[in-house]
Structures are given as C-alpha cells and as structure tokens.
Amino acid sequence: MENKAAITGWGWHSPEHTLSNRDLEKLVDTTDSWIRSRTGIRERRVVGPGESTSTMCLAAAKKALDSAEVKAQDLDLVLCATTTPDFLLPATACLVQQHLGAVHAGAFDLNAACSGFVYGITVASQFIQAGTYRRVLVAAGECLTRFTNWQDRNTCILFGDGAAAVVLEATKQNAGVLSAVLGSHGDTEGLLSIQGGGSAHPASVETVAAGMHHIRMRGNEVFKKAVRMMVQSAQEALRIAKLSTRDLNLVVPHQANSRILSATQESLGIDADKMFINLDRLGNTGAASVPLALAELASGNRLKVGDNLLLVAFGGGLTWAAAVVRWADIAAIKRERARRLTA
Ligand code: UT7
C-alpha cells in the first residue's frame, strides 16, 4: 500500500498582546459593532518587540515536534508558508531550520498567502507519498500587522499575527492527506497586494511615502471570489477523496470573515456546527489561520481517529486550496516508529 502523509504533531503560538475592536475605534473611524457584524472579529493578537514570523514559527515548531515526539534532527524538510517573511533573503524556513537544529533538513518558504498552509501540506504530502522523505515540518506564520496601514479602516480591522506548525509523517494507514486541490488566478488588478519592496518597486523613499509597503485590498471583490472558489475547490477535493459532505466531521476554513464562512457553509450544504471558527479571537492571520484552527482543535481533543476534515482556504495571489485530511491513529504511528528504531 502506498505511503500517505499523516499529521502526527501540532503546535501554535499567538502573541501576548491583544488588540480589541474598541482599541481600533481610537485609531480609525470605525465601531466595534460594525467590525463584529461585518466580519465576526472581536479582537486579534499583535506581535511585540523582538517578535517576527520566524520567532513565532519556531515556537510553534518546537511544540509540534514535542507533540509528535520527533527530534529536530530526524526532520527531512522544513517548509514555511508565509506572505510576511522576516526578510526577502534568507527564507524564514531556513531560520526556523537553523534554530530548531534540523541539521538534516532542507528548507524553503512558500508564498500562497492565506492558502499557504494547505499548499504546504500538499507539497509535503507529495514528497512523502513519493517516498523521498519520511518526516516534514510545515509551519505557517504571519506578522500581517507589520504591513498594515493603521489609517486604512478597510484593512486594519481584519488582520492579526500568529503561527502554527504540524509534523507530517509517512504512514501505511488509510489516513492523512487524502486529496488536495490547488488553484490560482493571478491578481493583475491589485485586488489584494503589497507592492513595495520587491523587484518591481524596490524599497525607496518614494515607495514608503506612497505607502506601497502596506497591504491594499478591494475587500468586496475578494469576498465574492473567495466564496465561489472555496466552494468549488472543496467540492473537487471531496470528489477526489470519494467522500461527500455527509462524511465530513469538521471543516477547518481560512478565518477571513464570518459572512464568507456562512456563505461557504450554506453553499456546501454543511451543518453550521461543523465549521470551526476562531476568528472572533484571532482575526485573519493569513497562512497561519488554518493551522491555528487545526492545532486548537487537536489540542482540545476534538479530533478522533478516522475523522474526516476539510481544510479550505482563499487568499492573495489570488490563490485557493482545499484538502481532505483523515485523522490518523497517531499512537500507532509512534509505536511503529519506536519499533523501527529498536529493530
Ligand atoms: O484573507 C483572504 C483575503 N481577504 C478576504 O477574504 C477579505 C474579504 N472581504 C471582506 O471581508 C469584506 O469585504 C470587508 C470586511 C473587508 C469589508 O466588508 P464589506 O461588507 O465588503 O464592506 P464594503 O467594503 O462594501 O464597505 C461598505 C461600507 C463602505 O461605506 P459606504 O461607501 O457604503 O458609505 C465602507 O466605507 O462600509 C464602510 N467601511 C467601514 N465602516 C466602518 C469599510 N470599512 C469600515 C470600517 N468601519 N472598518
């Protein structure tokens, strides 16, 4: 039987500092009730001095290794999904690899914006299914508030910071990543972008003066595409996994906006109580949002062996992605690993 890639460990990190809607009322012309009714967000976490995407990914990665009972030196690959890397060079994944001590692992970043984690586990799963690697760490982290224009009420109310990571391991169980669908429609219209600081517009006094280092978004247009593409990709991922919505135990969606989540859930014909939502507490944390939700569920013992999960996301790029993941018998994978080590 072919290898599948099962999640065997998870961890997350949320910064200490909380920014509430009331705090935002003091910065821009908005209200707590507008933000709650239009987005579902009550508060979000914001990084403090000394924190960055790599420090948060590192904290999450250490917890993921602990929970998987895997040593850093036994990792084959470290992947980091982020739109807000520490630097253009080196990759954030390389910083995480070095600080973890994952001395036998390759490392690279992946930028698929809010869909980045689902892209990341898809890539990891391909390496594992092909037999190239046994153990891959996929981290996803964002410091979106470092790219936020605090005078733009259209965007500054949405975003939060955080990171989460999982360990994926080869298994012969019929579990792990069962299917994945990735999609993109290149955003040439500036629907959601950070345009300054790259090779098209290298950082300069002019780019900074024009605010090109900030996130810009035409939220309404993104909203409509988000619902359509999340529904289509979810249906396709279910079809490939030969499952229907009735077989799903939980949906772990990108936490962008509660109205996007309700519209997606209704279009898919899924019960509302199967949609996991934590955006009220964390806001939109980009690539980190799906694994933050997943790690929270796993840590709360909400996931049982054999549960079918649908992970679905949409974001800048534009990108979208959906994956069906069956929760594996992790204890059996750990026992098998220990047997192999002592054999
Ligand atoms: O992470 C993946 C990618 N991102 C997303 O998925 C985000 C998708 N988009 C959204 O979540 C929503 O479009 C937003 C929450 C960003 C905006 O909600 P909306 O219902 O689409 O509002 P809108 O942009 O159509 O604006 C409606 C009104 C406007 O006023 P007028 O022109 O009708 O007078 C805005 O100026 O709401 C106004 N508005 C605000 N009012 C109070 C926009 N932002 C605010 C605000 N507080 N923060």
Coordinates of C-alpha atoms and ligand atoms in Angstrom, one line a residue:
M1 CA 0.0 0.0 0.0
E2 CA 1.3 3.5 -0.8
N3 CA 2.5 5.9 1.7
K4 CA 0.2 8.7 2.9
A5 CA 1.2 11.8 4.9
A6 CA -0.4 11.9 8.3
I7 CA -0.3 14.7 10.8
T8 CA 1.4 13.4 14.0
G9 CA 2.2 16.6 15.9
W10 CA 1.0 20.2 16.1
G11 CA 1.7 23.4 17.9
W12 CA 0.9 27.1 17.8
H13 CA 2.0 30.4 19.0
S14 CA -0.1 33.6 19.5
P15 CA 1.5 36.8 20.6
E16 CA 0.6 38.1 24.1
H17 CA -0.8 41.5 23.1
T18 CA -4.5 41.7 22.2
L19 CA -5.9 44.5 20.1
S20 CA -9.7 44.8 20.6
N21 CA -12.2 46.5 18.3
R22 CA -12.6 49.2 21.0
D23 CA -8.8 49.9 20.6
L24 CA -9.3 50.2 16.9
E25 CA -12.1 52.8 17.4
K26 CA -9.4 55.1 18.8
L27 CA -7.3 54.7 15.6
V28 CA -9.8 54.9 12.7
D29 CA -13.4 55.8 12.0
T30 CA -15.0 52.5 12.9
T31 CA -17.1 50.9 15.6
D32 CA -17.0 47.6 17.5
S33 CA -20.5 46.8 16.2
W34 CA -19.5 47.4 12.5
I35 CA -16.5 45.2 12.8
R36 CA -18.4 42.4 14.6
S37 CA -21.4 42.5 12.3
R38 CA -19.4 42.8 9.0
T39 CA -16.5 40.4 9.9
G40 CA -17.2 38.4 13.1
I41 CA -13.9 39.6 14.6
R42 CA -13.8 40.9 18.3
E43 CA -10.1 41.0 18.8
R44 CA -6.8 40.0 17.3
R45 CA -3.2 39.3 18.5
V46 CA -0.3 41.7 17.6
V47 CA 3.4 40.9 17.7
G48 CA 5.6 42.8 20.2
P49 CA 9.2 44.0 20.0
G50 CA 11.7 41.2 19.2
E51 CA 8.9 39.0 17.7
S52 CA 8.7 38.2 14.0
T53 CA 7.4 35.5 11.7
S54 CA 10.4 33.2 12.3
T55 CA 10.3 33.6 16.1
M56 CA 6.6 32.6 16.1
C57 CA 7.1 29.7 13.6
L58 CA 10.0 28.5 15.8
A59 CA 7.9 28.5 18.9
A60 CA 5.1 26.6 17.1
A61 CA 7.5 24.2 15.5
K62 CA 9.1 23.2 18.9
K63 CA 5.6 22.4 20.2
A64 CA 4.8 20.4 17.1
L65 CA 7.9 18.4 17.5
D66 CA 7.2 17.8 21.2
S67 CA 3.7 16.6 20.5
A68 CA 4.9 14.3 17.6
E69 CA 7.8 13.1 19.8
V70 CA 10.1 13.7 16.9
K71 CA 13.6 15.1 17.2
A72 CA 14.6 18.1 15.0
Q73 CA 17.5 16.1 13.6
D74 CA 15.0 13.5 12.3
L75 CA 13.2 16.0 10.0
D76 CA 13.8 15.7 6.3
L77 CA 12.3 19.1 5.3
V78 CA 11.2 22.3 6.9
L79 CA 8.6 24.3 4.9
C80 CA 7.3 27.7 5.9
A81 CA 4.2 29.2 4.4
T82 CA 4.2 33.0 4.8
T83 CA 3.5 36.2 3.0
T84 CA 5.3 38.2 5.7
P85 CA 8.8 36.6 5.9
D86 CA 11.4 38.0 8.2
F87 CA 13.5 39.0 5.2
L88 CA 13.4 38.7 1.4
L89 CA 16.6 36.6 2.0
P90 CA 17.2 34.3 3.8
A91 CA 14.0 32.3 3.8
T92 CA 12.1 32.2 7.1
A93 CA 12.1 28.4 6.8
C94 CA 15.9 28.4 6.9
L95 CA 15.9 30.5 10.1
V96 CA 13.5 28.0 11.7
Q97 CA 15.6 25.0 10.5
Q98 CA 18.7 26.5 12.0
H99 CA 17.2 27.5 15.4
L100 CA 15.5 24.1 15.6
G101 CA 18.7 22.2 14.9
A102 CA 17.1 20.4 12.0
V103 CA 20.5 19.6 10.6
H104 CA 19.4 17.0 8.1
A105 CA 16.6 19.0 6.6
G106 CA 16.2 21.1 3.5
A107 CA 14.2 24.3 4.0
F108 CA 12.2 26.7 1.8
D109 CA 9.4 29.2 2.0
L110 CA 6.2 29.0 0.1
N111 CA 4.0 32.1 -0.6
A112 CA 0.4 31.3 -1.4
A113 CA -0.9 33.9 1.0
C114 CA -3.9 32.7 3.1
S115 CA -3.9 29.4 1.2
G116 CA -0.2 28.8 2.1
F117 CA -0.7 26.1 4.7
V118 CA -2.9 24.0 2.5
Y119 CA -0.4 24.4 -0.3
G120 CA 2.3 23.5 2.2
I121 CA 0.8 20.2 3.4
T122 CA 0.1 19.3 -0.3
V123 CA 3.8 19.8 -1.2
A124 CA 4.9 17.9 2.0
S125 CA 2.4 15.1 1.2
Q126 CA 3.9 14.7 -2.4
F127 CA 7.4 14.3 -1.0
I128 CA 6.1 11.7 1.5
Q129 CA 3.9 9.8 -1.0
A130 CA 6.8 9.6 -3.4
G131 CA 9.0 8.0 -0.7
T132 CA 11.5 10.8 -0.9
Y133 CA 11.0 12.0 2.7
R134 CA 9.5 10.4 5.9
R135 CA 9.1 13.5 8.1
V136 CA 8.3 17.1 7.1
L137 CA 7.6 20.1 9.3
V138 CA 5.1 22.5 7.8
A139 CA 5.0 25.9 9.6
A140 CA 2.8 28.8 8.7
G141 CA 3.2 32.2 10.2
E142 CA 2.3 35.8 9.6
C143 CA 3.1 39.2 11.0
L144 CA 0.4 41.0 9.0
T145 CA 0.2 43.8 11.4
R146 CA 3.7 44.9 10.4
F147 CA 2.3 45.6 6.9
T148 CA -0.9 47.2 8.0
N149 CA -1.8 50.8 7.3
W150 CA -3.3 51.8 10.6
Q151 CA -5.2 54.6 8.9
D152 CA -7.0 52.4 6.4
R153 CA -10.2 51.1 8.0
N154 CA -10.8 48.8 5.1
T155 CA -7.9 46.6 6.1
C156 CA -6.6 47.4 9.6
I157 CA -9.6 45.9 11.4
L158 CA -9.1 42.5 9.8
F159 CA -5.6 41.2 10.4
G160 CA -3.8 39.5 13.3
D161 CA -0.5 37.8 13.9
G162 CA 0.3 34.2 14.8
A163 CA 1.9 30.9 13.7
A164 CA 1.2 27.2 13.8
A165 CA 3.1 24.1 12.7
V166 CA 2.5 20.4 12.1
V167 CA 4.7 17.4 11.6
L168 CA 3.6 15.2 8.7
E169 CA 4.9 11.6 8.6
A170 CA 4.7 8.6 6.3
T171 CA 2.1 6.0 7.2
K172 CA 0.5 3.0 5.5
Q173 CA -2.8 3.8 7.3
N174 CA -5.6 5.0 5.0
A175 CA -5.3 8.4 6.7
G176 CA -3.6 11.7 6.4
V177 CA -3.9 13.9 3.3
L178 CA -6.4 12.0 1.1
S179 CA -6.8 14.7 -1.6
A180 CA -5.8 18.2 -2.4
V181 CA -6.9 20.8 -4.9
L182 CA -4.8 24.0 -5.6
G183 CA -5.8 26.9 -7.7
S184 CA -4.7 30.4 -8.7
H185 CA -5.9 33.4 -10.7
G186 CA -3.0 35.9 -11.0
D187 CA -4.1 39.2 -9.5
T188 CA -3.2 41.7 -12.1
E189 CA -5.8 44.1 -10.9
G190 CA -4.4 44.8 -7.4
L191 CA -7.3 43.2 -5.5
L192 CA -5.0 42.2 -2.6
S193 CA -1.4 43.1 -2.7
I194 CA 1.8 44.6 -1.0
Q195 CA 3.5 46.2 -4.0
G196 CA 6.5 47.9 -2.5
G197 CA 9.9 46.4 -1.5
G198 CA 10.1 43.8 -4.3
S199 CA 11.9 43.8 -7.6
A200 CA 9.2 45.8 -9.4
H201 CA 9.3 48.6 -6.9
P202 CA 12.4 48.3 -4.7
A203 CA 12.1 50.0 -1.4
S204 CA 12.9 53.7 -1.6
V205 CA 11.8 56.9 0.0
E206 CA 9.2 57.2 -2.8
T207 CA 7.7 53.7 -2.2
V208 CA 7.5 54.3 1.5
A209 CA 6.0 57.8 1.1
A210 CA 3.3 56.2 -1.2
G211 CA 2.6 53.5 1.4
M212 CA 3.4 50.7 -1.0
H213 CA 4.8 48.6 1.8
H214 CA 1.2 48.3 3.2
I215 CA -1.5 45.7 2.4
R216 CA -4.0 47.0 0.0
M217 CA -7.3 45.3 -0.7
R218 CA -10.5 45.7 -2.6
G219 CA -12.4 43.6 0.0
N220 CA -15.8 43.4 -1.6
E221 CA -14.4 41.9 -4.9
V222 CA -12.2 39.5 -2.9
F223 CA -15.2 38.4 -0.9
K224 CA -17.2 37.3 -3.9
K225 CA -14.4 35.3 -5.4
A226 CA -13.5 33.8 -2.0
V227 CA -16.9 32.1 -1.6
R228 CA -17.1 30.8 -5.1
M229 CA -13.6 29.3 -5.2
M230 CA -13.7 27.9 -1.7
V231 CA -16.9 26.1 -2.5
Q232 CA -15.6 24.8 -5.9
S233 CA -12.3 23.6 -4.6
A234 CA -13.9 21.9 -1.5
Q235 CA -16.3 20.0 -3.8
E236 CA -13.4 18.9 -6.0
A237 CA -11.3 17.8 -3.0
L238 CA -14.2 15.7 -1.7
R239 CA -14.8 14.2 -5.1
I240 CA -11.2 13.1 -5.4
A241 CA -11.3 11.6 -1.9
K242 CA -14.5 9.8 -2.9
L243 CA -16.3 11.4 0.0
S244 CA -19.4 13.6 0.3
T245 CA -20.2 16.4 2.7
R246 CA -22.1 13.9 4.9
D247 CA -18.8 12.1 5.6
L248 CA -17.2 15.2 7.0
N249 CA -16.7 15.5 10.7
L250 CA -15.3 19.1 10.7
V251 CA -14.5 21.9 8.3
V252 CA -11.3 23.9 9.1
P253 CA -11.7 27.0 7.0
H254 CA -9.4 30.0 6.5
Q255 CA -10.7 32.5 9.0
A256 CA -11.3 35.6 6.8
N257 CA -14.8 36.8 7.6
S258 CA -17.7 35.1 9.3
R259 CA -20.0 36.1 6.4
I260 CA -17.6 34.3 3.9
L261 CA -17.7 31.3 6.2
S262 CA -21.5 31.2 6.5
A263 CA -22.0 31.6 2.7
T264 CA -19.4 28.8 2.0
Q265 CA -21.1 26.5 4.6
E266 CA -24.6 27.2 3.1
S267 CA -23.4 26.6 -0.5
L268 CA -21.7 23.4 0.5
G269 CA -24.8 22.2 2.5
I270 CA -22.9 21.6 5.7
D271 CA -24.2 22.0 9.2
A272 CA -23.1 25.2 10.8
D273 CA -21.8 23.4 13.9
K274 CA -19.2 21.6 11.7
M275 CA -17.5 24.8 10.7
F276 CA -14.7 25.6 13.2
I277 CA -14.4 29.3 13.9
N278 CA -11.9 31.2 16.0
L279 CA -11.6 34.4 14.0
D280 CA -13.6 36.2 16.7
R281 CA -10.5 35.9 18.9
L282 CA -7.7 35.9 16.4
G283 CA -8.8 37.8 13.3
N284 CA -7.5 37.0 9.9
T285 CA -4.0 35.5 10.4
G286 CA -3.3 34.8 6.7
A287 CA -1.4 31.5 6.1
A288 CA -1.5 30.8 9.8
S289 CA -5.2 30.7 10.2
V290 CA -6.0 27.2 9.0
P291 CA -3.2 25.5 11.1
L292 CA -4.0 27.7 14.1
A293 CA -7.6 26.4 14.0
L294 CA -6.4 22.8 13.4
A295 CA -3.9 23.0 16.3
E296 CA -6.5 24.4 18.6
L297 CA -8.9 21.6 17.7
A298 CA -6.3 18.9 18.1
S299 CA -5.1 20.3 21.4
G300 CA -8.7 20.3 22.7
N301 CA -9.0 16.6 21.9
R302 CA -11.7 17.5 19.4
L303 CA -10.2 15.2 16.7
K304 CA -10.7 11.4 16.8
V305 CA -9.0 8.7 14.8
G306 CA -10.8 8.3 11.5
D307 CA -12.4 11.8 11.5
N308 CA -12.6 13.4 8.0
L309 CA -11.6 17.0 8.0
L310 CA -12.0 19.5 5.1
L311 CA -9.3 22.2 5.1
V312 CA -10.2 25.1 2.7
A313 CA -8.7 28.5 2.1
F314 CA -8.6 31.5 -0.1
G315 CA -6.2 34.4 -0.3
G316 CA -4.0 36.9 -2.2
G317 CA -2.4 35.8 -5.3
L318 CA -5.2 35.1 -5.9
T319 CA -4.9 31.5 -4.6
W320 CA -7.3 28.9 -3.2
A321 CA -6.8 25.4 -1.9
A322 CA -8.8 22.6 -0.3
A323 CA -7.6 19.3 1.2
V324 CA -9.4 16.4 2.8
V325 CA -7.4 15.1 5.8
R326 CA -8.3 11.9 7.7
W327 CA -7.1 12.0 11.3
A328 CA -4.7 9.1 11.7
D329 CA -4.1 6.7 14.6
I330 CA -1.1 8.7 15.8
A331 CA -0.4 6.4 18.7
A332 CA 0.1 3.5 16.2
I333 CA 2.5 5.6 14.1
K334 CA 4.5 6.4 17.2
R335 CA 4.6 2.7 18.2
E336 CA 5.7 1.8 14.6
R337 CA 8.4 4.5 14.7
A338 CA 9.8 3.1 18.0
R339 CA 9.8 -0.5 16.7
R340 CA 11.7 0.6 13.6
L341 CA 14.3 2.4 15.8
T342 CA 14.9 -0.6 18.0
A343 CA 14.9 -3.1 15.1
Ligands
UT7_1 O1 -7.7 36.6 3.7 C1 -8.2 36.4 2.4 C2 -8.5 37.6 1.7 N1 -9.3 38.6 2.3 C3 -10.6 38.4 2.5 O2 -11.2 37.4 2.3 C4 -11.4 39.7 2.9 C5 -12.7 39.7 2.1 N2 -13.5 40.9 2.3 C6 -14.1 41.2 3.4 O3 -14.0 40.5 4.4 C7 -15.1 42.4 3.4 O4 -15.2 42.8 2.1 C8 -14.6 43.6 4.3 C9 -14.8 43.2 5.8 C10 -13.2 43.9 4.1 C11 -15.5 44.8 4.1 O5 -16.9 44.5 4.3 P1 -17.9 44.8 3.1 O6 -19.2 44.5 3.7 O7 -17.5 44.2 1.8 O8 -17.8 46.4 3.1 P2 -17.6 47.4 1.9 O9 -16.1 47.4 1.5 O10 -18.6 47.1 0.8 O11 -17.9 48.8 2.5 C12 -19.3 49.1 2.9 C13 -19.3 50.4 3.7 C14 -18.5 51.5 3.0 O12 -19.1 52.7 3.2 P3 -20.1 53.4 2.1 O13 -19.3 53.5 0.9 O14 -21.2 52.3 1.9 O15 -20.5 54.6 2.7 C15 -17.1 51.5 3.6 O16 -16.5 52.7 3.6 O17 -18.6 50.2 4.9 C16 -17.6 51.2 5.1 N3 -16.5 50.6 5.8 C17 -16.4 50.7 7.2 N4 -17.2 51.3 8.1 C18 -16.9 51.2 9.4 C19 -15.4 49.9 5.4 N5 -14.7 49.5 6.4 C20 -15.2 50.0 7.6 C21 -14.9 50.0 8.9 N6 -15.8 50.6 9.8 N7 -13.8 49.4 9.4

